[in-house]
mmCIF file of C-alpha atoms in Angstrom:
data_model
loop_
_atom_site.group_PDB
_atom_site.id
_atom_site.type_symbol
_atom_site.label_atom_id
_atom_site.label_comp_id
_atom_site.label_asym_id
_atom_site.label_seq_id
_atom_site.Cartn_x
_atom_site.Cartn_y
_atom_site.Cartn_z
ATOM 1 C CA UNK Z 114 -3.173 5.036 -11.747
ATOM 2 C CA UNK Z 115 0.386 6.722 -12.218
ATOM 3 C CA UNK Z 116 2.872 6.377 -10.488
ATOM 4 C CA UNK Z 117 1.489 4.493 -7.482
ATOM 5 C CA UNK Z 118 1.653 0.929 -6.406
ATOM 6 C CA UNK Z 119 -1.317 -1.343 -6.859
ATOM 7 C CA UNK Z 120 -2.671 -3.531 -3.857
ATOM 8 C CA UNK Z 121 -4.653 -6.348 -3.601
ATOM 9 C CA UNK Z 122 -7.408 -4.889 -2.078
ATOM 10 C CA UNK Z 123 -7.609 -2.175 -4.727
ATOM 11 C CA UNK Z 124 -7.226 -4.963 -7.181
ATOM 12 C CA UNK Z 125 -10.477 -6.909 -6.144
ATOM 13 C CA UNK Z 126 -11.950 -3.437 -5.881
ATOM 14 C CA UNK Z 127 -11.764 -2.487 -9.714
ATOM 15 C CA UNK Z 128 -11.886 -6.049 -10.951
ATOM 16 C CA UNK Z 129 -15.702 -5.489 -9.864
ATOM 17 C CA UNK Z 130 -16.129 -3.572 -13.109
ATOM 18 C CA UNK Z 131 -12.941 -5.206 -15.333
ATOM 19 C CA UNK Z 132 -12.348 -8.271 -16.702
ATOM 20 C CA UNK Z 133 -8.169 -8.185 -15.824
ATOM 21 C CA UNK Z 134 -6.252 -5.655 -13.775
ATOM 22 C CA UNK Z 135 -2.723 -5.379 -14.515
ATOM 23 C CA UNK Z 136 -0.344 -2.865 -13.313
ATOM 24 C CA UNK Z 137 3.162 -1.729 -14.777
ATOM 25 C CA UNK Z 138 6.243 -0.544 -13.450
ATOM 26 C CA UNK Z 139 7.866 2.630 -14.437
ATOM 27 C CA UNK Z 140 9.619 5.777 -13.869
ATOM 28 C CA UNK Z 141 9.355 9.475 -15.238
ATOM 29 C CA UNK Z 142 12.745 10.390 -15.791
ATOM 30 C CA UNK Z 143 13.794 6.520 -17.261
ATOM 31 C CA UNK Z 144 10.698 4.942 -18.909
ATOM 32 C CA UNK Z 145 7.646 3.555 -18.638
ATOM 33 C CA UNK Z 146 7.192 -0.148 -18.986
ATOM 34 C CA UNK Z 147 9.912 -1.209 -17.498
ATOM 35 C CA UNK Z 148 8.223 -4.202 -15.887
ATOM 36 C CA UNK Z 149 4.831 -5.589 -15.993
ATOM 37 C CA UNK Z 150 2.407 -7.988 -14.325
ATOM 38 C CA UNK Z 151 1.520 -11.516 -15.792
ATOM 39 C CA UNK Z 152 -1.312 -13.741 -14.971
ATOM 40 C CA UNK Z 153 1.730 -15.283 -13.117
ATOM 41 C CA UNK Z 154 3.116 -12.632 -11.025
ATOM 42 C CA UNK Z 155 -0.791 -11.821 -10.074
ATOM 43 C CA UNK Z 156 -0.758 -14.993 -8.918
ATOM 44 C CA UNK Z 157 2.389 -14.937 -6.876
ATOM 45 C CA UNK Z 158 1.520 -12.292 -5.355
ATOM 46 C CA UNK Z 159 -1.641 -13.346 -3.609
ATOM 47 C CA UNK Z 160 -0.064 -16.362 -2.622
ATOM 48 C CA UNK Z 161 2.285 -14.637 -0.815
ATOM 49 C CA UNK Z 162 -0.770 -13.391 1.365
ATOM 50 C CA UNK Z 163 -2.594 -16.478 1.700
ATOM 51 C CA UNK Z 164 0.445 -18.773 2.203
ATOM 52 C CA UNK Z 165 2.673 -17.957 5.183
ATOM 53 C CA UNK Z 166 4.903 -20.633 4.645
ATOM 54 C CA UNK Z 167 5.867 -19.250 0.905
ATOM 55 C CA UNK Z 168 6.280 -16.133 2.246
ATOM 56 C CA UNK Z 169 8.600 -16.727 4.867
ATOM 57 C CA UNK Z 170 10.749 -19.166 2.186
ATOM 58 C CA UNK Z 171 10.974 -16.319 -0.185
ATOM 59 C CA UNK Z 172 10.831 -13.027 1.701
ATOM 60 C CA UNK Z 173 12.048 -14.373 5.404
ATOM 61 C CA UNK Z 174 10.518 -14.392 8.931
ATOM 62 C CA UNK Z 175 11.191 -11.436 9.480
ATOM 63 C CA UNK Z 176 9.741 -9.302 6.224
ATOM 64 C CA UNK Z 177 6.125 -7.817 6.996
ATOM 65 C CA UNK Z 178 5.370 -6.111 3.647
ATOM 66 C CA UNK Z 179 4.356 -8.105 0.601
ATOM 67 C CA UNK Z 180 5.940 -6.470 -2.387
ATOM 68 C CA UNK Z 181 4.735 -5.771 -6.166
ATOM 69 C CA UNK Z 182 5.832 -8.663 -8.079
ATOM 70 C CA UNK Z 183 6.342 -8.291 -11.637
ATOM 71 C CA UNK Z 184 8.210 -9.956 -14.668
ATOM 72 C CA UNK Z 185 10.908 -8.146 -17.441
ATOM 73 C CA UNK Z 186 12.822 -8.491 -20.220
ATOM 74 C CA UNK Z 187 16.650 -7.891 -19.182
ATOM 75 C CA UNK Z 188 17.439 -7.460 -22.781
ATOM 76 C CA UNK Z 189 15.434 -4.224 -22.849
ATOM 77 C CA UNK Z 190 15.410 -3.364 -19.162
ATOM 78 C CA UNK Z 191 18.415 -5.025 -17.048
ATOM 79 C CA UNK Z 192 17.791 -4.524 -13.240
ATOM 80 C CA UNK Z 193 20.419 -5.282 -10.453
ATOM 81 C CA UNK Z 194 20.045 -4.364 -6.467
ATOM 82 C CA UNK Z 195 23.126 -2.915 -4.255
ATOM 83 C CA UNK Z 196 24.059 -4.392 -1.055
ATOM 84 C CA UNK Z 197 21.308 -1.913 0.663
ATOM 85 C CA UNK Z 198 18.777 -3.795 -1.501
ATOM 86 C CA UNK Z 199 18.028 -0.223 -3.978
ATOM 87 C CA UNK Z 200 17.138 -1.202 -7.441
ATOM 88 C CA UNK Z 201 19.840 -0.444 -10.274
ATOM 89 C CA UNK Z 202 18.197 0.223 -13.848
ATOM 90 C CA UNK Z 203 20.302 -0.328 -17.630
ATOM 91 C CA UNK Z 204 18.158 0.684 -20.329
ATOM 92 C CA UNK Z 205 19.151 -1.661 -23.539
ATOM 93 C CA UNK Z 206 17.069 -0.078 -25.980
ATOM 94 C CA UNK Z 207 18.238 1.530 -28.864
ATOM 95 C CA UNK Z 208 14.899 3.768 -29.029
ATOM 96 C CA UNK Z 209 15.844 5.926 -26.065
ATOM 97 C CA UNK Z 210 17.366 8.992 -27.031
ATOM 98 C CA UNK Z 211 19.613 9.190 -23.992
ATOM 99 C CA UNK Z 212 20.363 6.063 -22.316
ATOM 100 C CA UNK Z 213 20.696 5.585 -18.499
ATOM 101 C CA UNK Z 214 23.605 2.953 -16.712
ATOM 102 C CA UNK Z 215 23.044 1.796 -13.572
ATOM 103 C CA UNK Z 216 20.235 4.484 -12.482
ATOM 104 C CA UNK Z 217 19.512 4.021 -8.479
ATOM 105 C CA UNK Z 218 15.779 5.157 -8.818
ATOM 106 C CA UNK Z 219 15.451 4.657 -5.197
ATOM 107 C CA UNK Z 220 13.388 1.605 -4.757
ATOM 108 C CA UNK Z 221 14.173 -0.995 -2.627
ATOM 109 C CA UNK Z 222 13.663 -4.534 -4.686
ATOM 110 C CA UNK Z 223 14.738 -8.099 -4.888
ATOM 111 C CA UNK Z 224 15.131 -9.917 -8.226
ATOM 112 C CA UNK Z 225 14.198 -13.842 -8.537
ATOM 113 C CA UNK Z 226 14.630 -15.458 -11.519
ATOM 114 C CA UNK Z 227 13.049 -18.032 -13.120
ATOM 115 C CA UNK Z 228 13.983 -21.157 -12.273
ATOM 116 C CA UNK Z 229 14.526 -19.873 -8.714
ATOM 117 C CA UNK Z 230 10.662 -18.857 -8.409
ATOM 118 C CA UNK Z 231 9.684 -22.354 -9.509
ATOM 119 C CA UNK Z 232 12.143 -23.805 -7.130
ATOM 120 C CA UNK Z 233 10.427 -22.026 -4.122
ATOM 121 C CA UNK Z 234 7.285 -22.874 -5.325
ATOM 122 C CA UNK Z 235 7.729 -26.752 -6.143
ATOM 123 C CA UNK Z 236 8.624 -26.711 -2.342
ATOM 124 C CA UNK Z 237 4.558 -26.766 -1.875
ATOM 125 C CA UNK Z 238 3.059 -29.317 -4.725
ATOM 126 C CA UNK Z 239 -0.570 -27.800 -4.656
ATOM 127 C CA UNK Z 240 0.991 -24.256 -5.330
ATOM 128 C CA UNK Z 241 3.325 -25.871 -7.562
ATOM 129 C CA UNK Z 242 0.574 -27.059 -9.823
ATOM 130 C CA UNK Z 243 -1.320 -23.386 -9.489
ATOM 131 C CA UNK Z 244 2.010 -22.085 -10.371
ATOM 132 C CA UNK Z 245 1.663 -24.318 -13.629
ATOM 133 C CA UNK Z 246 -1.845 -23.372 -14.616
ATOM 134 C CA UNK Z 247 -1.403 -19.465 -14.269
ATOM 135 C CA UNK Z 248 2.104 -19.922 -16.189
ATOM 136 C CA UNK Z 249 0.199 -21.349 -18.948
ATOM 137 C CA UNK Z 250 -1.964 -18.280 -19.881
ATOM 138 C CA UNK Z 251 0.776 -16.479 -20.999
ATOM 139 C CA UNK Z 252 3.843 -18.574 -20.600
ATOM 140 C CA UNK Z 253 6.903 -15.792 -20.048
ATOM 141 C CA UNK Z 254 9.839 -17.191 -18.726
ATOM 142 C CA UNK Z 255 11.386 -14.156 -17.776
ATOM 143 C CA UNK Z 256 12.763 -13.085 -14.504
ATOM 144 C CA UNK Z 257 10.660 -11.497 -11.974
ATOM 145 C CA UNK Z 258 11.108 -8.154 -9.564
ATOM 146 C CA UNK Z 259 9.909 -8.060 -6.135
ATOM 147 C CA UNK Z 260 9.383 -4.162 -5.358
ATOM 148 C CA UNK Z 261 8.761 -3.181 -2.123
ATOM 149 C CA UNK Z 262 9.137 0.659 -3.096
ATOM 150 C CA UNK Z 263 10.662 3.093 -0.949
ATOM 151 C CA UNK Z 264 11.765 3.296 2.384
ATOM 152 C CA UNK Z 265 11.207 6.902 3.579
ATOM 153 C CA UNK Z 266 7.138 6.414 3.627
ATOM 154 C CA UNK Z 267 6.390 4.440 6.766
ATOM 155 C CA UNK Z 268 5.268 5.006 10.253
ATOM 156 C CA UNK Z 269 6.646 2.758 12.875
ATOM 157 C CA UNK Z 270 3.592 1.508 15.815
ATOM 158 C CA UNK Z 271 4.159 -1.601 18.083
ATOM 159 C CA UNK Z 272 7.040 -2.792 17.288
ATOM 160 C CA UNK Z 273 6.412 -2.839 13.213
ATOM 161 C CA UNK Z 274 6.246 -0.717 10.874
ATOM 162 C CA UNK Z 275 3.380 0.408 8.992
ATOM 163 C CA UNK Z 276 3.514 0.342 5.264
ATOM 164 C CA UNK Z 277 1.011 2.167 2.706
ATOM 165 C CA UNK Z 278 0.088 -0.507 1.019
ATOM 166 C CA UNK Z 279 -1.125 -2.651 3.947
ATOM 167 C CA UNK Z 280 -3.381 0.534 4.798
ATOM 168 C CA UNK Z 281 -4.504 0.478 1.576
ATOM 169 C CA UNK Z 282 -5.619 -3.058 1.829
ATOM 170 C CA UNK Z 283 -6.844 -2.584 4.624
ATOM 171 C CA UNK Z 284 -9.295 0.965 3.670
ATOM 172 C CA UNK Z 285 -11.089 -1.395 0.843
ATOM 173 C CA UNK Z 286 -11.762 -4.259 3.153
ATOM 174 C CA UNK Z 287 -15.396 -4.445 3.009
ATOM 175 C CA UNK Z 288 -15.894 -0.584 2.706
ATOM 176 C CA UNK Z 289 -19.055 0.606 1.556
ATOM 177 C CA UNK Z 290 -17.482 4.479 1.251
ATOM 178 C CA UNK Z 291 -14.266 3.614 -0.260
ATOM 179 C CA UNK Z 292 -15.128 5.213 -3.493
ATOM 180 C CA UNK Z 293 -15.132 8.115 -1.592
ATOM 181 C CA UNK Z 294 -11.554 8.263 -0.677
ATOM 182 C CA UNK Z 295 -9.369 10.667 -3.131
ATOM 183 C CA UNK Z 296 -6.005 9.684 -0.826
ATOM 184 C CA UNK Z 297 -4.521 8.976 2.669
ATOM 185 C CA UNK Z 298 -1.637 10.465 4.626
ATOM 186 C CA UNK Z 299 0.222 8.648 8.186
ATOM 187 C CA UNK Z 300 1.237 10.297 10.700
ATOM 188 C CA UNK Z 301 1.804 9.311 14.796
ATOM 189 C CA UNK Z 302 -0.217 10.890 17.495
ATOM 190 C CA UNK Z 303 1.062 11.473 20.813
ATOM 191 C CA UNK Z 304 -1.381 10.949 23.937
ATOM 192 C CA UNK Z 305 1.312 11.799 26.494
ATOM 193 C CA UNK Z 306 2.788 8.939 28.841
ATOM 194 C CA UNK Z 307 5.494 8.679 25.649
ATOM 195 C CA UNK Z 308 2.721 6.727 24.052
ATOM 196 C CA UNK Z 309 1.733 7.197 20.684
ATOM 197 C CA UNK Z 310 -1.373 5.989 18.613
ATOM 198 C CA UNK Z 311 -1.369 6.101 14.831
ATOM 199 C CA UNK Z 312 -3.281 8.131 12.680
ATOM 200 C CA UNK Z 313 -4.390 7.847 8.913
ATOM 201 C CA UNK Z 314 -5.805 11.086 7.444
ATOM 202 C CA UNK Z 315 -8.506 10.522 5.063
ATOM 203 C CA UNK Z 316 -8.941 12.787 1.686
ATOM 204 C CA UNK Z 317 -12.248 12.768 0.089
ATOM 205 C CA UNK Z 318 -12.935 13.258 -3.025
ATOM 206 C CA UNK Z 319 -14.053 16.804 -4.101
ATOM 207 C CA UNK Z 320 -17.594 15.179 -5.341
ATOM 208 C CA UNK Z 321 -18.141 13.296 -2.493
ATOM 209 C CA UNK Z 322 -21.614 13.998 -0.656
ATOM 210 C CA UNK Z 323 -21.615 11.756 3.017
ATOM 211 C CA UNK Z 324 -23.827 12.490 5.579
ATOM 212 C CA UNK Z 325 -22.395 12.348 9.174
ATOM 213 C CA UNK Z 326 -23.587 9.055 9.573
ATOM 214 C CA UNK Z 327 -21.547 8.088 6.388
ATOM 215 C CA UNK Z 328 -18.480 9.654 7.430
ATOM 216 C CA UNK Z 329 -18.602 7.734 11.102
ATOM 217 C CA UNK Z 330 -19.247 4.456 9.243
ATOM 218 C CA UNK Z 331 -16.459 5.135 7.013
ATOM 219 C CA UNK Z 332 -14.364 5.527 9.840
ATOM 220 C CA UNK Z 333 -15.409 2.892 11.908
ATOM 221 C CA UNK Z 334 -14.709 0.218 8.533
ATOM 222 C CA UNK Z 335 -11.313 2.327 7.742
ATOM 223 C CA UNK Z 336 -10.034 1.443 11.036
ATOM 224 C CA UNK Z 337 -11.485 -2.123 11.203
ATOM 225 C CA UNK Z 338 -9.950 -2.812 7.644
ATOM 226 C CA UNK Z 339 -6.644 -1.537 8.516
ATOM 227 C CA UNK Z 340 -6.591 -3.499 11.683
ATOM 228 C CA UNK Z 341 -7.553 -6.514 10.185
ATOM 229 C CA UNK Z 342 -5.258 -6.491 7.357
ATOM 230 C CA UNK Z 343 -1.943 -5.664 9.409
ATOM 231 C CA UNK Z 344 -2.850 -8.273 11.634
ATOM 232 C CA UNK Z 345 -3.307 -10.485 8.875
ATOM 233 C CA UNK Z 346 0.729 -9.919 7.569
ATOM 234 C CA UNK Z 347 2.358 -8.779 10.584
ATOM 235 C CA UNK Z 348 3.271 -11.061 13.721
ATOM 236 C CA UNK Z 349 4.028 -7.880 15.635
ATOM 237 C CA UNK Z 350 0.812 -5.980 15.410
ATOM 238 C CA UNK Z 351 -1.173 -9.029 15.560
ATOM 239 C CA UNK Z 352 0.647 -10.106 19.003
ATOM 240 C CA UNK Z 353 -0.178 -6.807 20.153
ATOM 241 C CA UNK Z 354 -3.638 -6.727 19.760
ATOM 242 C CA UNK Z 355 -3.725 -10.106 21.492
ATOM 243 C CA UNK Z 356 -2.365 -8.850 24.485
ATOM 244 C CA UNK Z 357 -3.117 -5.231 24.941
ATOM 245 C CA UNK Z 358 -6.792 -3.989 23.774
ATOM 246 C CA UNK Z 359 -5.489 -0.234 23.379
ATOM 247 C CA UNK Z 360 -3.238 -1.361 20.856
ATOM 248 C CA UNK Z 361 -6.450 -1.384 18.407
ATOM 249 C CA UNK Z 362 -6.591 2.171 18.780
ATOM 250 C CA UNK Z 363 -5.941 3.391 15.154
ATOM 251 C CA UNK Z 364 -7.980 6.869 14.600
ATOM 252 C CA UNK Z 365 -8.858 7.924 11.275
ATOM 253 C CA UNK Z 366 -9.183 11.983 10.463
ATOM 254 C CA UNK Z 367 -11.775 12.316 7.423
ATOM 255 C CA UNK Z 368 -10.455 15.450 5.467
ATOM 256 C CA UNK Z 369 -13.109 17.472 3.041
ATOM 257 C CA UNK Z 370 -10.705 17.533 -0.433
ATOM 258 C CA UNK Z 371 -8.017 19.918 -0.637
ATOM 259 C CA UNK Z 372 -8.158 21.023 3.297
ATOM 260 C CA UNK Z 373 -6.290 19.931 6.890
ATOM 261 C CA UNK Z 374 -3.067 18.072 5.457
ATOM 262 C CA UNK Z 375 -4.097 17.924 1.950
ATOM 263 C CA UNK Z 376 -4.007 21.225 1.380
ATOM 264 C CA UNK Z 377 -1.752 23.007 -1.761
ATOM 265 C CA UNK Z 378 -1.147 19.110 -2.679
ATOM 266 C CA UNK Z 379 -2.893 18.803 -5.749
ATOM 267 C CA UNK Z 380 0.301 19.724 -8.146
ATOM 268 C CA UNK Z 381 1.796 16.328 -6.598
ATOM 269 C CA UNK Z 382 2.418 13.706 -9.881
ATOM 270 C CA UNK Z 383 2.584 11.035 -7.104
ATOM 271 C CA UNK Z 384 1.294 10.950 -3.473
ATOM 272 C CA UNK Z 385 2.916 11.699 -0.271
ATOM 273 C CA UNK Z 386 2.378 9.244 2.845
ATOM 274 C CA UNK Z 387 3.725 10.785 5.425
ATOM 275 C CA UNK Z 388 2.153 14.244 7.089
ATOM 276 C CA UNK Z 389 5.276 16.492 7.570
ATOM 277 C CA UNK Z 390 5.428 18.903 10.365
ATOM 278 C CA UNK Z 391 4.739 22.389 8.380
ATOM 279 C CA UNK Z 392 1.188 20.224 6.972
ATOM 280 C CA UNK Z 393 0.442 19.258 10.916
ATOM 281 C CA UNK Z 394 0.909 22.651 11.809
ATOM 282 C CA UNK Z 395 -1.191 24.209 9.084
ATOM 283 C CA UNK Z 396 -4.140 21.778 9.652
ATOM 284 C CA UNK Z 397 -3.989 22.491 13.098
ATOM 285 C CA UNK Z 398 -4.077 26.647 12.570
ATOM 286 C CA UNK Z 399 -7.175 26.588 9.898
ATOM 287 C CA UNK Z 400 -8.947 24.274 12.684
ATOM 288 C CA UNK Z 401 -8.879 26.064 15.336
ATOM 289 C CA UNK Z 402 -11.847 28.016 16.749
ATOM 290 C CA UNK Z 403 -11.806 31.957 15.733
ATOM 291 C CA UNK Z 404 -10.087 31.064 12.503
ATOM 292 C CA UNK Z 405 -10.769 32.116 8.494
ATOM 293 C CA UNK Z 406 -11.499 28.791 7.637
ATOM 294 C CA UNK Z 407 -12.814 27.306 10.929
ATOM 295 C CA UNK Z 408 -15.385 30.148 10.806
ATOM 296 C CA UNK Z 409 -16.456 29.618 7.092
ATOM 297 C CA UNK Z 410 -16.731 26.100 6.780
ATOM 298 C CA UNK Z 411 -15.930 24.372 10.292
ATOM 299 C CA UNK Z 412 -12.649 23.260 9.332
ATOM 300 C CA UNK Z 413 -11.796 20.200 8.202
ATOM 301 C CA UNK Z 414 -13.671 17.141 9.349
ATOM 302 C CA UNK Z 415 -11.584 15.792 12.441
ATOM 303 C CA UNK Z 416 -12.233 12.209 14.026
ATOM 304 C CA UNK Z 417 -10.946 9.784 15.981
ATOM 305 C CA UNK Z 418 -12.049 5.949 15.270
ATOM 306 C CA UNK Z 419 -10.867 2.570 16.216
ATOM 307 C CA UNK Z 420 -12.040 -0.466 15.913
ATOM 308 C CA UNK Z 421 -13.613 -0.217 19.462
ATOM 309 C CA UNK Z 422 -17.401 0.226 19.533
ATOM 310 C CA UNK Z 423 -16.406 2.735 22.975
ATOM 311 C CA UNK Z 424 -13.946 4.798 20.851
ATOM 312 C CA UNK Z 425 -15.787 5.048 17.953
ATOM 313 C CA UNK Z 426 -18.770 6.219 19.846
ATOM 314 C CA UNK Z 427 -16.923 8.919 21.876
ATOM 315 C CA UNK Z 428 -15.682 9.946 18.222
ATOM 316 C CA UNK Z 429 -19.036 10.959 17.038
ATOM 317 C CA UNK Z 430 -19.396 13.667 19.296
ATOM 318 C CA UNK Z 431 -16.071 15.682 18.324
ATOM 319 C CA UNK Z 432 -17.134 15.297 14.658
ATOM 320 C CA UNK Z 433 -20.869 16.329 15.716
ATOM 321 C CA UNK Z 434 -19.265 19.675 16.896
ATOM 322 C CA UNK Z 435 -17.443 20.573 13.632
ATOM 323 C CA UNK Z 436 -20.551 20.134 11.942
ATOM 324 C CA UNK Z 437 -22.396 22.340 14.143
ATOM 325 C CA UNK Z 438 -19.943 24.865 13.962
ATOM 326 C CA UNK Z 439 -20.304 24.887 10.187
#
C-alpha cells in the first residue's frame, strides 16, 4: 500500500491472511525506507489505543489522533521537527545520487528517542514489562518517529476534528463489506440552522457486486464503526454523543468506482481525503434527474446512514429510488 498510512484496523484486517504486517515510511522525491515498523513500535502503537493514561503522558490531553510510530537509523536518515512540529529530513547516505538537507516533506511528527520511550513506559510496570518482551524480538535501539501526517486532510465536527485514519479504523470495525471499499473521501454537509453533519463518501471497488441490501448494511456498519472508533479516542465526540443523540448522525454516500466524487481520480499516486468544491459540484450535476449519466446508469449510489436504526431506515428509500431509476 504506497504511499498511505497504515491503521490498526486495517492491520487486524490483513493479518487475517499474514503472519506479520509491517509498514514503512517513505517519500517519492527523497527515498523510500526512511523509517520502518518493529515488533516494538507495533506494539507502541496499540498501546497508545488501549492505554489512555500512556497516551496522554506521551501525546498530551489534548491530542485526539494516534500517530504512525516507527523506528530509524539517524546515521542514514537524520530527522528533526520545526517549531510548527513539520518533519525535517538529512539523507546520510552516500548511495543517493543527489542528496537532500533539511527537506520539510510536510508531515507533521514528533521524534522520541530511546531512552525517553522507555522512560514513559516504565511509568506503567505491566507495559513496562510488554515493552521488554516485544523489544526482545528484534532488539533495535534506535530512535522512534511519531507521524501524524499532514494537516490539510481533516474535517472539523463537534468540537474535534476528524482524522482519516480514525475513519479508517472505524470502516473495518466488524465490517462484513469492507473488502469492498476501493477508498473514502470527507466532506461536511449542511442541513440549514448553521448545522452541519459529516459525510464520508464511499468508493467501491470496480469488481464489487452488492445487492441493495449489501450496500444498506455496509452503510449502516460504516457509520457504526466510525462512531464507535472516534468515540473510542476522542473526549469531544464521545461527550457529544452522550448528550445530544443527533450528534450520531454521520451519513455515508456509497459511490459505484470511478463516479460522484471519485471521478477522473484514478491517476492519483496517493489518495485525497477531502471532497473539494469543483468534485461536489460535479457529483451533484451527473446526479441529477434528466442528466447523461443519471439517465444511463442512475447516478451514483447516494445514501444517508447513521448509526440510528430511524435514519438508517429513512435512508433505504432514497437509495431504493436510484436503483429504480437505473
Amino acid at each position: 500500500m504506497g504511499g498511505e498510512a497504515l491503521t490498526e484496523g486495517l492491520r487486524d484486517y490483513i493479518e487475517q491472511r499474514f503472519a506479520r504486517v509491517y509498514s514503512g515510511y517513505g517519500a517519492s522525491d527523497l527515498t523510500i525506507g526512511m523509517a520502518g515498523e518493529s515488533d516494538l513500535s507495533v506494539w507502541l502503537r496499540r498501546s497508545l489505543v488501549a492505554n489512555t493514561d500512556l497516551r496522554e503522558l506521551m501525546l498530551g490531553a489534548d491530542e485526539d489522533r494516534t500517530p504512525m510510530i516507527f523506528q530509524y537509523n539517524p546515521l542514514e536518515t537524520y530527522l528533526e521537527t520545526t517549531g510548527e512540529g513539520e518533519l525535517l529530513v538529512t539523507l546520510n547516505s552516500t548511495a543517493i545520487m543527489s542528496p537532500k538537507a533539511r527537506y520539510n516533506i510536510g508531515d507533521e511528527a514528533r521524534l522520541v528517542t530511546f531512552p525517553q520511550m522507555q522512560a514513559y513506559v516504565s511509568q506503567f510496570p505491566r507495559l513496562a514489562l510488554a515493552f521488554e518482551r516485544a523489544f526482545a524480538s528484534q532488539r533495535m535501539k534506535l530512535p522512534f518517529v511519531l507521524l501524524f501526517g499532514r494537516k490539510d486532510s481533516t474535517i472539523s465536527y463537534m468540537g474535534a476534528n476528524i482524522y482519516p485514519l480514525d475513519v479508517e479504523n472505524g470502516l473495518y470495525l466488524d465490517n462484513p463489506f469492507a473488502a469492498s471499499i476501493e477508498s473514502f473521501k470527507l466532506s461536511l454537509a449542511d442541513i440549514g440552522g448553521l448545522e452541519q453533519r459529516p459525510v464520508i463518501h464511499l468508493q467501491l471497488r470496480a469488481d464489487a457486486a452488492l445487492s441493495p441490501g449489501d450496500i444498506d448494511e455496509l452503510r449502516a456498519r460504516s457509520a457504526a464503526g466510525v462512531l464507535r472508533h472516534l468515540a473510542s479516542v476522542s473526549r469531544d465526540i464521545a461527550q457529544s454523543l452522550d448528550e445530544d443523540a443527533t450528534a450520531s448522525d454521520v451519513r455515508v454516500e456509497v459511490h459505484a468506482h470511478a463516479t460522484g466524487v471519485f471521478a477522473g481520480g484514478l491517476s492519483k499516486i496517493k489518495n485525497v481525503y477531502l471532497v473539494t468544491s469543483g468534485e461536489a459540484a460535479a457529483s451533484a450535476a451527473a446526479a441529477a434527474p434528466g442528466s447523461a449519466r443519471s439517465a444511463a446508469t442512475g447516478g451514483p449510489t447516494r445514501s444517508a446512514a447513521s448509526a440510528g436504526p430511524a435514519a438508517q431506515a429513512a435512508a433505504a428509500e432514497p437509495f431504493a429510488a436510484d436503483q429504480a431509476a437505473g
